[in-house]
Coordinates of C-alpha atoms and ligand atoms in Angstrom, one line a residue:
M1 CA -17.7 -72.2 18.4
T2 CA -18.8 -74.5 15.7
T3 CA -22.1 -75.8 14.6
R4 CA -20.9 -79.2 13.5
S5 CA -17.6 -81.0 13.4
G6 CA -16.0 -83.5 11.1
F7 CA -14.9 -81.3 8.2
A8 CA -12.1 -78.8 7.8
G9 CA -12.1 -75.1 7.3
E10 CA -9.7 -72.8 5.7
G11 CA -7.4 -72.3 8.5
A12 CA -7.7 -74.0 11.8
R13 CA -10.2 -75.1 14.4
A14 CA -9.6 -74.8 18.0
T15 CA -10.0 -78.5 18.6
S16 CA -7.4 -80.5 20.4
L17 CA -6.2 -84.0 19.5
R18 CA -4.0 -86.2 21.6
T19 CA -2.2 -88.3 19.1
G20 CA -1.4 -91.5 20.8
E21 CA -2.1 -94.7 18.9
T22 CA 0.9 -96.7 17.7
P23 CA 1.8 -94.9 14.5
R24 CA 2.9 -96.4 11.2
L25 CA 6.1 -94.9 10.1
H26 CA 6.9 -94.0 6.6
L27 CA 10.4 -93.1 5.6
H28 CA 10.4 -90.4 3.0
S29 CA 13.7 -90.6 1.1
G30 CA 13.1 -88.4 -1.8
A31 CA 10.5 -89.1 -4.4
P32 CA 9.3 -91.7 -4.9
R33 CA 9.5 -92.5 -1.2
A34 CA 10.5 -95.8 0.4
I35 CA 8.9 -97.3 3.5
L36 CA 11.2 -98.8 6.1
A37 CA 10.8 -100.9 9.1
L38 CA 12.7 -99.0 11.7
D39 CA 15.4 -100.5 13.8
M40 CA 14.9 -99.0 17.3
P41 CA 18.0 -98.0 19.2
A42 CA 19.2 -100.3 22.0
D43 CA 19.1 -97.5 24.7
P44 CA 15.8 -97.2 26.6
P45 CA 13.8 -94.7 24.5
K46 CA 13.2 -91.1 25.7
T47 CA 9.5 -90.4 26.1
F48 CA 7.4 -87.6 24.7
Y49 CA 3.8 -86.4 24.9
L50 CA 2.2 -84.4 22.1
E51 CA -1.0 -82.5 22.1
T52 CA -2.3 -81.0 18.9
F53 CA -4.6 -78.0 18.6
G54 CA -6.2 -76.7 15.4
C55 CA -6.9 -77.8 11.9
Q56 CA -6.1 -80.9 9.8
M57 CA -2.9 -79.2 8.6
N58 CA -1.7 -79.2 12.2
A59 CA -3.0 -82.8 12.8
H60 CA -0.9 -83.9 9.8
D61 CA 2.1 -81.8 10.9
S62 CA 1.9 -83.7 14.2
E63 CA 2.1 -87.0 12.3
K64 CA 5.3 -85.7 10.8
V65 CA 6.6 -84.6 14.3
V66 CA 5.8 -88.0 15.8
G67 CA 7.5 -89.7 12.9
T68 CA 10.6 -87.6 13.3
L69 CA 10.7 -88.1 17.1
V70 CA 10.2 -91.9 16.9
S71 CA 12.9 -92.1 14.3
Q72 CA 15.2 -90.4 16.8
G73 CA 14.6 -93.0 19.4
Y74 CA 11.7 -91.3 21.3
R75 CA 8.6 -93.1 22.4
Q76 CA 5.2 -91.5 22.5
V77 CA 3.3 -91.7 25.7
Q78 CA -0.3 -90.8 26.6
T79 CA 0.2 -88.7 29.7
V80 CA 2.1 -85.5 30.5
E81 CA 3.2 -87.2 33.8
G82 CA 4.8 -90.1 31.9
A83 CA 6.8 -88.0 29.4
E84 CA 10.2 -86.4 29.6
L85 CA 9.5 -84.0 26.7
I86 CA 6.1 -82.3 26.5
L87 CA 5.1 -80.8 23.2
Y88 CA 2.2 -78.7 22.1
N89 CA 1.4 -78.2 18.4
T90 CA -0.4 -74.9 18.5
C91 CA -3.0 -72.9 16.6
S92 CA -3.3 -69.1 16.5
I93 CA -6.3 -68.7 14.2
R94 CA -8.4 -67.1 16.9
D95 CA -7.4 -65.7 20.3
K96 CA -9.1 -68.5 22.2
A97 CA -7.1 -71.1 20.4
E98 CA -3.9 -69.2 21.1
Q99 CA -4.6 -68.9 24.8
K100 CA -5.1 -72.6 25.1
V101 CA -1.4 -73.4 24.9
F102 CA -0.6 -70.8 27.6
H103 CA -3.2 -72.3 29.8
R104 CA -1.8 -75.8 29.3
L105 CA 1.7 -74.5 30.0
A106 CA 0.5 -72.8 33.2
D107 CA -1.2 -76.0 34.3
Y108 CA 1.9 -78.1 33.9
K109 CA 4.6 -75.6 34.9
K110 CA 5.3 -77.3 38.2
L111 CA 6.4 -80.4 36.3
H112 CA 9.4 -78.5 35.0
S113 CA 11.1 -78.8 38.4
Q114 CA 10.9 -82.6 37.8
G115 CA 13.3 -82.3 34.9
K116 CA 10.6 -82.3 32.2
R117 CA 11.2 -80.2 29.1
F118 CA 8.5 -78.3 27.2
G119 CA 8.2 -77.4 23.6
V120 CA 5.8 -75.1 21.7
L121 CA 5.4 -76.0 18.0
G122 CA 3.2 -74.8 15.2
C123 CA 1.5 -71.5 14.5
V124 CA 1.8 -69.8 17.9
A125 CA 5.5 -70.7 17.9
Q126 CA 5.9 -69.1 14.4
Q127 CA 3.8 -66.1 15.4
E128 CA 5.3 -65.3 18.8
G129 CA 8.9 -66.7 18.3
E130 CA 11.3 -66.1 21.1
K131 CA 8.7 -64.0 23.0
I132 CA 7.3 -67.4 24.2
F133 CA 10.5 -67.8 26.4
D134 CA 9.6 -64.5 28.1
R135 CA 6.0 -65.5 28.7
A136 CA 6.8 -69.1 29.7
P137 CA 10.6 -69.2 30.8
F138 CA 10.5 -72.9 31.4
V139 CA 9.9 -73.7 27.7
S140 CA 13.0 -75.0 26.0
L141 CA 11.9 -75.5 22.4
V142 CA 10.1 -73.1 20.1
C143 CA 9.6 -74.5 16.6
G144 CA 7.5 -73.4 13.6
S145 CA 6.0 -75.8 11.1
A146 CA 8.6 -74.9 8.5
S147 CA 11.4 -76.3 10.7
Y148 CA 10.1 -79.7 11.6
R149 CA 12.6 -81.3 9.2
N150 CA 15.3 -79.8 11.5
L151 CA 13.9 -81.4 14.6
P152 CA 16.5 -84.1 14.9
Q153 CA 19.3 -81.5 15.2
M154 CA 17.2 -79.5 17.7
L155 CA 16.6 -82.7 19.8
V156 CA 20.4 -83.2 19.9
Q157 CA 20.8 -79.7 21.3
L158 CA 18.1 -80.2 23.9
E159 CA 19.6 -83.5 25.0
A160 CA 23.0 -81.8 25.3
G161 CA 21.4 -79.5 27.9
K162 CA 20.8 -76.4 25.8
Q163 CA 18.2 -74.3 27.6
R164 CA 16.6 -72.6 24.6
V165 CA 16.4 -74.1 21.2
T166 CA 14.5 -72.4 18.4
G167 CA 13.5 -73.4 14.9
L168 CA 11.9 -70.4 13.3
D169 CA 13.1 -70.8 9.7
D170 CA 12.3 -68.6 6.8
R171 CA 8.9 -69.6 5.4
E172 CA 9.6 -67.8 2.1
T173 CA 11.5 -70.6 0.4
D174 CA 9.9 -72.6 -2.4
E175 CA 10.3 -75.8 -0.6
C176 CA 7.5 -77.9 0.8
F177 CA 8.0 -78.9 4.3
E178 CA 8.1 -82.6 4.2
T179 CA 9.8 -84.4 7.0
E180 CA 11.8 -87.6 6.4
F181 CA 9.3 -89.6 8.5
T182 CA 5.5 -89.5 8.9
A183 CA 3.7 -91.5 11.5
R184 CA 0.1 -91.9 10.4
T185 CA -2.2 -92.9 13.2
N186 CA -5.2 -93.9 11.1
P187 CA -4.5 -97.0 9.0
H188 CA -7.4 -96.4 6.6
R189 CA -7.5 -92.6 6.0
G190 CA -4.5 -90.4 5.5
Y191 CA -3.6 -86.8 4.7
I192 CA -1.3 -85.6 2.0
T193 CA -0.1 -82.0 1.9
I194 CA -0.3 -80.6 -1.6
I195 CA 0.2 -76.9 -0.9
E196 CA 1.5 -74.9 2.1
G197 CA 0.9 -71.3 3.0
C198 CA -1.5 -68.7 1.7
D199 CA -1.0 -65.6 -0.5
K200 CA -4.6 -64.3 -0.1
F201 CA -4.2 -62.1 2.9
C202 CA -7.8 -61.9 3.9
A203 CA -8.1 -59.0 6.2
Y204 CA -8.8 -61.1 9.4
C205 CA -6.5 -64.0 8.8
V206 CA -3.2 -64.8 10.5
V207 CA -2.4 -67.8 8.3
P208 CA -0.3 -65.9 5.7
F209 CA 1.9 -64.7 8.6
T210 CA 2.2 -68.1 10.4
R211 CA 2.4 -70.4 7.4
G212 CA 4.1 -68.1 4.9
K213 CA 3.7 -67.8 1.2
E214 CA 2.1 -70.5 -1.0
R215 CA 4.3 -73.3 -2.1
S216 CA 2.9 -76.2 -4.1
R217 CA 4.3 -79.7 -4.2
A218 CA 5.0 -81.5 -7.5
S219 CA 2.1 -83.7 -8.7
D220 CA 4.4 -86.6 -9.3
S221 CA 5.5 -86.5 -5.6
V222 CA 1.8 -86.3 -4.5
L223 CA 0.9 -89.2 -6.7
A224 CA 3.9 -91.3 -5.5
E225 CA 2.7 -90.8 -1.9
A226 CA -0.9 -91.6 -2.8
R227 CA 0.3 -94.9 -4.5
Q228 CA 2.5 -95.7 -1.5
M229 CA -0.5 -95.2 0.8
A230 CA -2.7 -97.4 -1.4
D231 CA -0.1 -100.1 -1.2
L232 CA -0.2 -99.9 2.5
G233 CA -3.9 -100.4 2.5
Y234 CA -5.2 -96.8 2.8
T235 CA -8.4 -96.3 0.9
E236 CA -9.2 -92.7 1.7
I237 CA -6.9 -89.7 1.0
Q238 CA -7.5 -86.2 2.0
L239 CA -5.5 -83.6 0.1
L240 CA -4.6 -80.7 2.3
G241 CA -3.7 -77.1 1.9
Q242 CA -4.8 -73.7 3.2
N243 CA -6.1 -73.0 -0.3
V244 CA -6.0 -76.1 -2.4
N245 CA -7.6 -74.4 -5.4
S246 CA -4.6 -72.2 -6.0
Y247 CA -2.4 -75.3 -6.3
K248 CA 0.2 -74.7 -9.0
D249 CA 2.1 -77.8 -10.0
P250 CA 5.8 -76.8 -10.0
S251 CA 6.4 -79.2 -12.9
G252 CA 3.5 -77.7 -14.8
K253 CA 1.9 -81.1 -15.4
K254 CA -1.4 -80.9 -13.7
T255 CA -4.1 -78.5 -12.6
F256 CA -5.7 -79.0 -9.2
A257 CA -8.7 -80.7 -10.8
E258 CA -6.4 -83.0 -12.8
L259 CA -4.4 -83.9 -9.7
L260 CA -7.6 -84.6 -7.9
A261 CA -8.8 -86.9 -10.7
A262 CA -5.4 -88.6 -10.9
V263 CA -5.4 -89.4 -7.1
G264 CA -9.0 -90.7 -7.5
E265 CA -7.7 -93.1 -10.2
V266 CA -5.0 -94.6 -8.0
P267 CA -5.9 -98.3 -7.7
G268 CA -7.1 -99.1 -4.3
I269 CA -8.2 -95.5 -3.4
K270 CA -11.9 -95.4 -2.8
R271 CA -12.3 -91.9 -1.4
V272 CA -10.6 -88.6 -2.1
R273 CA -11.3 -85.5 -0.1
F274 CA -9.8 -82.0 -0.3
T275 CA -9.7 -79.1 1.9
T276 CA -9.9 -76.2 1.9
S277 CA -11.2 -74.4 -1.1
H278 CA -11.3 -70.6 -1.7
P279 CA -14.3 -69.4 -3.8
R280 CA -12.1 -67.1 -5.9
D281 CA -10.0 -69.9 -7.2
F282 CA -12.7 -72.6 -7.2
G283 CA -13.1 -73.6 -10.9
R284 CA -15.9 -75.5 -12.6
D285 CA -13.4 -78.1 -13.6
I286 CA -13.4 -79.3 -10.0
V287 CA -17.1 -79.9 -10.2
E288 CA -16.6 -81.8 -13.5
A289 CA -13.9 -83.9 -11.9
I290 CA -16.2 -84.8 -9.0
D291 CA -19.0 -85.6 -11.5
S292 CA -16.9 -88.0 -13.6
H293 CA -14.9 -89.7 -10.8
P294 CA -17.0 -91.6 -8.2
T295 CA -14.0 -91.9 -6.0
L296 CA -13.9 -88.1 -5.5
C297 CA -16.2 -87.5 -2.5
D298 CA -19.4 -85.6 -3.2
H299 CA -18.6 -82.9 -0.6
V300 CA -17.1 -79.4 -1.0
H301 CA -16.2 -77.2 1.9
L302 CA -16.4 -73.7 0.4
P303 CA -16.1 -71.0 3.1
V304 CA -18.1 -67.9 2.3
Q305 CA -17.3 -65.9 5.5
S306 CA -20.2 -63.4 4.9
G307 CA -23.3 -63.1 2.7
S308 CA -22.8 -59.4 2.3
T309 CA -20.6 -58.2 -0.6
R310 CA -19.8 -55.0 1.4
V311 CA -18.3 -57.1 4.2
L312 CA -16.6 -59.5 1.7
D313 CA -14.9 -56.4 0.2
A314 CA -13.8 -55.3 3.6
M315 CA -12.5 -58.8 4.3
Q316 CA -10.6 -58.6 1.0
R317 CA -12.1 -61.9 0.0
L318 CA -11.9 -61.1 -3.7
Y319 CA -15.4 -62.3 -4.7
S320 CA -18.9 -60.9 -4.3
R321 CA -22.0 -62.7 -3.0
D322 CA -23.2 -63.2 -6.6
Q323 CA -19.8 -64.7 -7.7
Y324 CA -20.0 -67.1 -4.7
L325 CA -23.5 -68.1 -5.6
E326 CA -22.4 -68.8 -9.1
R327 CA -20.0 -71.4 -7.8
I328 CA -22.8 -72.9 -5.7
A329 CA -24.9 -73.1 -8.8
W330 CA -22.2 -75.1 -10.6
M331 CA -22.3 -77.6 -7.8
K332 CA -26.1 -77.8 -7.7
E333 CA -26.2 -78.4 -11.5
A334 CA -23.9 -81.4 -11.2
N335 CA -25.2 -84.9 -11.9
R336 CA -24.1 -86.1 -8.4
E337 CA -25.6 -84.4 -5.4
I338 CA -22.7 -82.5 -3.9
S339 CA -22.9 -81.7 -0.2
I340 CA -21.8 -78.1 0.5
T341 CA -20.4 -76.8 3.8
S342 CA -19.0 -73.5 4.8
D343 CA -17.2 -71.2 7.4
I344 CA -18.9 -68.0 8.5
I345 CA -17.5 -65.1 10.6
V346 CA -19.9 -62.9 12.4
G347 CA -19.1 -59.4 13.8
F348 CA -16.4 -58.5 11.4
P349 CA -15.6 -54.7 12.0
G350 CA -18.3 -52.6 10.4
E351 CA -20.8 -55.5 9.9
T352 CA -24.2 -54.0 10.3
E353 CA -27.5 -55.7 11.1
A354 CA -28.4 -55.5 7.4
D355 CA -25.1 -57.2 6.4
F356 CA -25.8 -59.9 9.0
E357 CA -29.3 -60.4 7.5
Q358 CA -27.6 -61.0 4.2
T359 CA -25.6 -63.8 5.7
L360 CA -28.8 -65.3 7.1
S361 CA -30.5 -65.1 3.7
L362 CA -27.4 -66.7 2.1
L363 CA -27.9 -69.7 4.4
D364 CA -31.5 -70.0 3.1
E365 CA -30.3 -69.7 -0.5
V366 CA -27.5 -72.2 -0.4
E367 CA -28.9 -74.7 2.2
Y368 CA -25.6 -75.9 3.5
D369 CA -25.2 -79.3 5.0
G370 CA -23.1 -77.8 7.7
I371 CA -21.3 -74.6 8.8
F372 CA -18.7 -73.6 11.2
G373 CA -19.6 -70.2 12.7
F374 CA -17.1 -68.0 14.4
K375 CA -17.1 -64.7 16.2
Y376 CA -14.5 -62.3 14.6
S377 CA -11.3 -62.4 16.6
P378 CA -8.7 -59.7 16.1
R379 CA -5.3 -61.2 15.2
P380 CA -1.8 -59.9 15.3
N381 CA -0.4 -58.4 12.1
T382 CA -3.7 -58.6 10.2
P383 CA -5.1 -55.6 8.2
S384 CA -8.5 -55.7 10.0
L385 CA -6.9 -54.8 13.3
K386 CA -6.9 -51.2 12.0
L387 CA -10.6 -51.1 11.1
D388 CA -13.0 -49.1 13.2
D389 CA -16.6 -49.9 14.0
V390 CA -15.8 -52.8 16.2
V391 CA -18.9 -55.0 16.9
P392 CA -19.4 -55.5 20.7
D393 CA -18.8 -59.0 21.9
E394 CA -22.4 -59.4 23.2
E395 CA -23.6 -58.6 19.7
K396 CA -21.2 -61.0 18.1
T397 CA -22.5 -63.7 20.5
R398 CA -26.1 -62.9 19.6
R399 CA -25.4 -63.0 15.9
L400 CA -23.6 -66.3 16.3
T401 CA -26.5 -67.8 18.2
V402 CA -29.0 -66.6 15.6
L403 CA -26.8 -68.0 12.8
Q404 CA -26.4 -71.4 14.5
E405 CA -30.1 -71.7 15.3
K406 CA -31.1 -71.0 11.7
Q407 CA -28.5 -73.4 10.4
R408 CA -29.7 -76.1 12.8
E409 CA -33.2 -75.9 11.3
I410 CA -31.8 -76.1 7.8
Q411 CA -29.8 -79.1 8.7
R412 CA -32.7 -80.8 10.5
R413 CA -34.6 -80.5 7.2
R414 CA -31.7 -81.5 5.0
Y415 CA -30.6 -84.5 6.9
Q416 CA -34.2 -85.8 6.9
R417 CA -34.1 -86.4 3.2
H418 CA -31.6 -89.3 3.7
I419 CA -34.2 -91.4 5.5
G420 CA -34.9 -94.5 3.5
Q421 CA -31.7 -94.1 1.3
V422 CA -29.1 -96.8 1.1
I423 CA -25.7 -95.2 1.5
E424 CA -22.2 -96.6 1.4
V425 CA -20.2 -95.8 4.5
M426 CA -16.7 -96.3 5.7
V427 CA -16.7 -98.0 9.2
E428 CA -14.6 -95.9 11.5
G429 CA -15.3 -97.2 15.0
R430 CA -17.7 -98.8 17.5
N431 CA -19.8 -97.3 20.2
Q432 CA -20.1 -100.2 22.6
S433 CA -22.5 -98.6 25.0
R434 CA -25.0 -97.8 22.2
G435 CA -24.4 -101.0 20.3
Q436 CA -23.7 -99.0 17.2
W437 CA -21.0 -98.8 14.6
I438 CA -19.6 -95.3 13.8
A439 CA -19.3 -94.6 10.1
R440 CA -19.0 -91.8 7.5
T441 CA -20.6 -91.2 4.2
S442 CA -18.9 -89.9 1.1
Q443 CA -20.6 -86.6 1.8
N444 CA -18.7 -86.6 5.1
K445 CA -21.9 -87.1 7.2
V446 CA -21.8 -89.3 10.2
L447 CA -24.0 -92.3 9.7
N448 CA -24.0 -94.6 12.6
F449 CA -25.6 -98.0 12.3
T450 CA -26.6 -101.2 13.9
V451 CA -26.0 -104.7 12.6
R452 CA -27.8 -108.1 12.8
E453 CA -26.6 -110.4 15.6
G454 CA -23.4 -112.1 14.7
V455 CA -22.3 -109.5 12.1
S456 CA -19.2 -107.6 12.9
P457 CA -17.9 -105.3 10.2
E458 CA -14.2 -104.5 10.1
L459 CA -12.9 -101.1 10.8
G460 CA -12.0 -99.4 7.5
S461 CA -14.4 -101.5 5.5
Y462 CA -17.1 -100.1 3.3
V463 CA -20.7 -101.3 3.9
S464 CA -24.2 -100.3 2.8
V465 CA -26.5 -98.8 5.4
V466 CA -30.2 -97.9 5.1
T467 CA -30.9 -94.7 6.9
T468 CA -33.7 -94.9 9.4
V469 CA -33.3 -91.8 11.7
S470 CA -32.0 -88.3 11.1
F471 CA -30.6 -85.7 13.5
P472 CA -29.3 -82.2 12.6
N473 CA -25.7 -83.4 12.7
S474 CA -25.8 -87.2 12.1
L475 CA -27.8 -90.1 10.8
L476 CA -28.7 -93.5 12.1
G477 CA -29.4 -96.7 10.1
E478 CA -29.1 -100.4 9.8
M479 CA -26.5 -102.3 7.8
V480 CA -27.8 -103.9 4.7
I481 CA -26.4 -107.4 4.1
Ligands
LIG501 N1 -11.6 -64.5 13.6 C1 -12.6 -65.4 13.5 N2 -12.6 -66.4 12.6 C2 -11.6 -66.6 11.8 N3 -11.3 -67.5 10.9 C3 -10.1 -67.2 10.4 N4 -9.6 -66.1 11.0 C4 -10.5 -65.7 11.9 C5 -10.5 -64.6 12.8 N5 -9.6 -63.7 12.9 C6 -12.2 -68.5 10.5 C7 -12.6 -68.4 9.0 C8 -11.8 -69.5 8.4 C9 -11.8 -70.5 9.6 C10 -10.9 -71.6 9.5 O1 -11.6 -69.8 10.7 O2 -13.9 -68.7 8.9 O3 -12.4 -70.1 7.3
LIG502 FE1 -8.0 -68.7 4.1 FE2 -7.9 -66.1 3.6 FE3 -6.7 -67.1 5.7 FE4 -5.7 -67.6 3.3 S1 -5.8 -65.6 4.3 S2 -6.0 -69.1 4.9 S3 -7.7 -67.7 2.1 S4 -8.9 -67.1 5.3

């Protein structure tokens, strides 16, 4: 369960995305990368359907999968019924997310007899491996995110009639898992992976097991992709990683804050976001970079997980409440107002009522602009599986409700202060029925707006809006001409 959407957390959210718009294909042919208009094969294309669950990392991985499949002569379709190959890019961060793919597979099992093939990609594929074939025998492809670059060979095997194809490569290599092609669906805002995997091993988290150890990508390669995207007309870039703050440039040229600043200096780039940060590795230099570079968005997602140092220790988070608050103080001392959001887990084994109260008091102290709240979910392989003092599910639910109600009140107050402010937004869409345009601020807040008759802002453009109404999760305003 979440209290608001629109920003990313450390691992993955159990949201699902049906990627379907006509993608723009980028050919990655070493660094710097070239962009190629693809010659489509003469044969009628094979069709595929892809549904994505989880975080931005998965969403971006899906762009790589789509790019690879299209380059192999496949065409993406919008319905399971219309597809020959049905793919799910999965998330295993919490049990509910993991179960979703098995529900989907059960729903569509009957289609297998019509000759359709099924593939499970992503974190559940990596975590469960060939066991997926036992649980869902009609699945033909199981492929973890480290193996997407081998998809072309796997597709050849599938097409040759092989019943079970797996790509569960070693995630311990130092390579970054770039595929040759990426199909970005949004023409204005795009992701760039800067670091894969995680070495933190927080006690509850499955990510180090599904995504392997940390591997950073060279800053020159990141910058080359950023410049290429700017040349294509992208104005917003989101740097992605499970823990972007532990970025270590393999060429030794740039720290994370320097890389952030350099991407912000790429001509044409107006907004740079990054997700996700880990408090332990979050340095003051990041705040200084945000302060001195207006193109770096004034929003930091800094997951705290708990307000109790005792629970943080049990979670193996490697910081105390006070150390976390020190980082918050750096942001509050900045010249720009930085919006802060967080992830919080309730009901971690051994979390007492007093611990939970500390999380509530932390909400008051920090005054987040948004949180994602989660009930602790035991995950395979994780150290917290062995902990006693399990919090009953009803109690977790109660704590989550209390947490979310408190945060809603904080947000109601915090969003109100934008009333009367003129804020620059990027136009993202149109809500015809409400007669409104959908847009987002640099702080990552949704600020929808109306326009005077005859005015029609372009998608992807930046306009100024005066805020007139506030809600706990969004703002409403009028475009300023
Ligand atoms: N149970 C509940 N929430 C979890 N998260 C990660 N692992 C678990 C788990 N086992 C949450 C954390 C993380 C976010 C992406 O998901 O809050 O920051
Ligand atoms: Fe984030 Fe910790 Fe999981 Fe790494 S192990 S992805 S730091 S929650």
